[in-house]
């Protein structure tokens, strides 16, 4: 049996043996040189601008008339977490375009003195589909000074791209801030949205 088929059978066995808490595949995200070239072009192209313009419009509507937002998006607003979810399975955008946006948001957050704590993907065998979740987890760079409260920026930022049976399902972004006397108040989520929607190249 060829090594290709051996790898394929091992992968199928791992997926079948996975559980909600135990992924079949867990690896760091790596982008190829070809992907990087195409992604760089996408950042300055029409599709990226159309996506970020739409997101900006929906956020503006949400702040004034939340009941009128598009069905392809929802916003999170709790005392400790703010964010949104884009339901890509309800749009005509491709998995590649969603992945580019996923990476673009990571780069935009990094411009605010954030570091990537983890970028990984995990694949699970769900009841009705195979699920892959790519995740960027970013934390603010803290300057520890025992005499001052820490500036936490927007808190910890998690960006997740969910794929079901190789089709993009949704993209989630969540900023979770610390509610602790050791930290300054988090910056307003509106500022983070402005960072994400900027037309500047990363």
Coordinates of C-alpha atoms in Angstrom, one line a residue:
X1 CA 0.0 0.0 0.0
X2 CA 1.3 3.5 -0.9
X3 CA 2.3 5.9 1.8
X4 CA -0.5 8.3 0.6
X5 CA -3.2 5.7 1.2
X6 CA -1.6 4.7 4.6
X7 CA -1.8 8.4 5.7
X8 CA -5.4 8.6 4.4
X9 CA -6.5 5.5 6.4
X10 CA -4.7 6.7 9.5
X11 CA -6.4 10.1 9.2
X12 CA -9.8 8.5 8.8
X13 CA -9.2 6.3 11.8
X14 CA -8.2 9.3 13.9
X15 CA -11.3 11.3 12.9
X16 CA -13.5 8.4 13.7
X17 CA -11.9 8.0 17.1
X18 CA -12.0 11.7 18.0
X19 CA -14.4 13.2 20.5
X20 CA -15.7 16.7 21.4
X21 CA -12.8 17.1 23.8
X22 CA -10.1 15.1 21.9
X23 CA -9.4 16.3 18.3
X24 CA -8.3 13.9 15.6
X25 CA -5.9 16.5 14.3
X26 CA -4.2 19.2 16.3
X27 CA -1.4 21.2 14.6
X28 CA -0.1 24.7 14.3
X29 CA -1.3 26.8 11.4
X30 CA 1.2 27.1 8.6
X31 CA 0.6 29.1 5.4
X32 CA 2.4 28.3 2.1
X33 CA 4.4 30.8 0.1
X34 CA 1.7 30.7 -2.6
X35 CA -1.0 31.4 0.0
X36 CA 1.0 34.3 1.3
X37 CA 1.4 35.9 -2.1
X38 CA -2.3 35.5 -2.9
X39 CA -3.3 36.8 0.5
X40 CA -1.1 39.9 0.1
X41 CA -2.9 40.7 -3.1
X42 CA -6.3 40.0 -1.5
X43 CA -5.7 42.5 1.3
X44 CA -5.7 45.4 -1.2
X45 CA -8.5 44.0 -3.4
X46 CA -12.2 44.6 -3.9
X47 CA -13.4 41.5 -2.0
X48 CA -11.6 42.5 1.2
X49 CA -13.0 46.0 1.0
X50 CA -16.5 44.7 0.3
X51 CA -16.3 42.4 3.3
X52 CA -15.0 45.0 5.8
X53 CA -17.3 47.7 4.4
X54 CA -20.3 45.3 5.0
X55 CA -19.1 44.5 8.5
X56 CA -18.7 48.2 9.3
X57 CA -22.2 48.9 8.0
X58 CA -23.7 46.1 10.1
X59 CA -22.0 47.2 13.2
X60 CA -23.3 50.8 12.7
X61 CA -26.8 49.4 12.2
X62 CA -26.4 47.1 15.3
X63 CA -25.5 50.1 17.5
X64 CA -28.6 52.1 16.4
X65 CA -31.2 49.4 15.4
X66 CA -29.9 46.0 16.4
X67 CA -33.1 44.3 15.2
X68 CA -32.3 45.4 11.6
X69 CA -28.9 43.7 11.2
X70 CA -28.3 41.3 8.3
X71 CA -29.1 37.6 9.1
X72 CA -25.6 36.7 8.1
X73 CA -24.1 38.3 11.3
X74 CA -24.7 38.4 15.1
X75 CA -23.0 40.5 17.7
X76 CA -21.9 39.5 21.3
X77 CA -22.3 42.0 24.1
X78 CA -21.8 40.8 27.7
X79 CA -20.1 42.5 30.7
X80 CA -16.8 40.8 30.0
X81 CA -16.9 39.9 26.3
X82 CA -17.7 41.7 23.0
X83 CA -17.5 40.3 19.5
X84 CA -19.4 39.0 16.5
X85 CA -20.0 36.0 14.4
X86 CA -20.2 36.0 10.6
X87 CA -22.3 33.1 9.2
X88 CA -20.4 32.4 6.1
X89 CA -22.5 29.4 5.2
X90 CA -25.3 32.0 4.5
X91 CA -23.1 33.9 2.0
X92 CA -21.5 33.4 -1.4
X93 CA -18.0 33.8 -0.1
X94 CA -15.5 31.0 -0.4
X95 CA -13.5 29.2 2.2
X96 CA -10.4 30.9 0.9
X97 CA -11.9 34.3 1.2
X98 CA -13.1 33.6 4.7
X99 CA -9.6 32.3 5.6
X100 CA -8.0 35.5 4.3
X101 CA -10.4 37.5 6.5
X102 CA -9.5 35.3 9.5
X103 CA -5.8 36.1 9.0
X104 CA -6.5 39.7 8.2
X105 CA -8.2 40.3 11.5
X106 CA -5.3 38.7 13.3
X107 CA -2.9 41.1 11.6
X108 CA -5.0 44.1 12.4
X109 CA -5.1 43.2 16.1
X110 CA -1.4 42.8 16.1
X111 CA -1.0 46.4 15.1
X112 CA -2.3 47.3 18.6
X113 CA 0.7 45.9 20.5
X114 CA -0.7 42.3 20.6
X115 CA 1.2 39.1 20.3
X116 CA 0.0 35.8 19.0
X117 CA -0.2 33.4 21.9
X118 CA -1.4 30.5 19.7
X119 CA -2.4 29.8 16.1
X120 CA -3.6 26.3 15.6
X121 CA -6.3 24.0 14.0
X122 CA -8.2 21.1 15.5
X123 CA -10.3 18.6 13.6
X124 CA -13.2 16.7 15.2
X125 CA -15.6 14.0 14.2
X126 CA -19.1 15.4 15.0
X127 CA -22.3 13.5 14.6
X128 CA -23.2 14.8 11.2
X129 CA -20.0 16.4 9.9
X130 CA -16.3 16.6 10.2
X131 CA -15.4 19.9 11.9
X132 CA -12.2 21.8 11.7
X133 CA -11.6 24.9 13.8
X134 CA -8.7 27.3 13.0
X135 CA -7.9 29.6 15.9
X136 CA -5.8 32.7 16.5
X137 CA -5.5 33.6 20.2
X138 CA -3.9 37.0 20.8
X139 CA -2.9 38.7 24.1
X140 CA -1.8 42.3 24.7
X141 CA 1.9 42.8 25.4
X142 CA 1.9 43.8 29.1
X143 CA 4.6 46.0 30.7
X144 CA 4.6 44.7 34.2
X145 CA 5.2 47.5 36.7
X146 CA 4.2 46.7 40.3
X147 CA 3.4 50.4 40.9
X148 CA 0.9 50.7 38.1
X149 CA -2.3 49.0 36.9
X150 CA -1.8 47.0 33.7
X151 CA -3.1 48.4 30.4
X152 CA -5.0 45.4 28.9
X153 CA -6.0 47.1 25.6
X154 CA -9.2 45.2 24.5
X155 CA -8.4 42.1 26.6
X156 CA -7.6 38.7 25.1
X157 CA -8.8 38.4 21.5
X158 CA -9.9 35.0 20.0
X159 CA -10.6 34.6 16.3
X160 CA -12.0 31.2 15.1
X161 CA -12.9 29.9 11.7
X162 CA -15.2 26.9 11.7
X163 CA -15.2 24.5 8.7
X164 CA -17.7 21.7 8.3
X165 CA -17.1 19.0 5.7
X166 CA -14.5 21.3 4.0
X167 CA -17.1 24.1 3.6
X168 CA -16.7 27.4 5.6
X169 CA -19.4 27.7 8.2
X170 CA -18.7 30.8 10.3
X171 CA -16.0 33.2 11.6
X172 CA -16.1 34.3 15.3
X173 CA -14.2 37.1 16.9
X174 CA -14.4 37.7 20.6
X175 CA -12.5 40.2 22.9
X176 CA -12.6 39.2 26.6
X177 CA -11.3 41.6 29.1
X178 CA -10.1 41.2 32.6
X179 CA -12.4 42.4 35.4
X180 CA -9.6 42.7 38.0
X181 CA -8.2 45.5 40.2
X182 CA -4.8 44.8 38.7
X183 CA -5.9 46.1 35.3
X184 CA -7.0 49.4 33.8
X185 CA -10.4 49.4 32.1
X186 CA -10.4 47.8 28.7
X187 CA -10.6 50.1 25.6
X188 CA -14.0 50.4 24.0
X189 CA -14.9 47.6 21.5
X190 CA -15.8 50.4 19.0
X191 CA -12.1 51.1 18.8
X192 CA -11.3 47.5 18.1
X193 CA -13.9 47.5 15.3
X194 CA -12.2 50.6 13.8
X195 CA -8.8 48.7 13.9
X196 CA -10.4 45.7 12.2
X197 CA -12.1 47.8 9.5
X198 CA -9.1 49.9 8.7
X199 CA -8.1 50.1 5.0
X200 CA -4.4 50.2 6.0
X201 CA -2.2 47.2 4.9
X202 CA -0.9 45.1 7.8

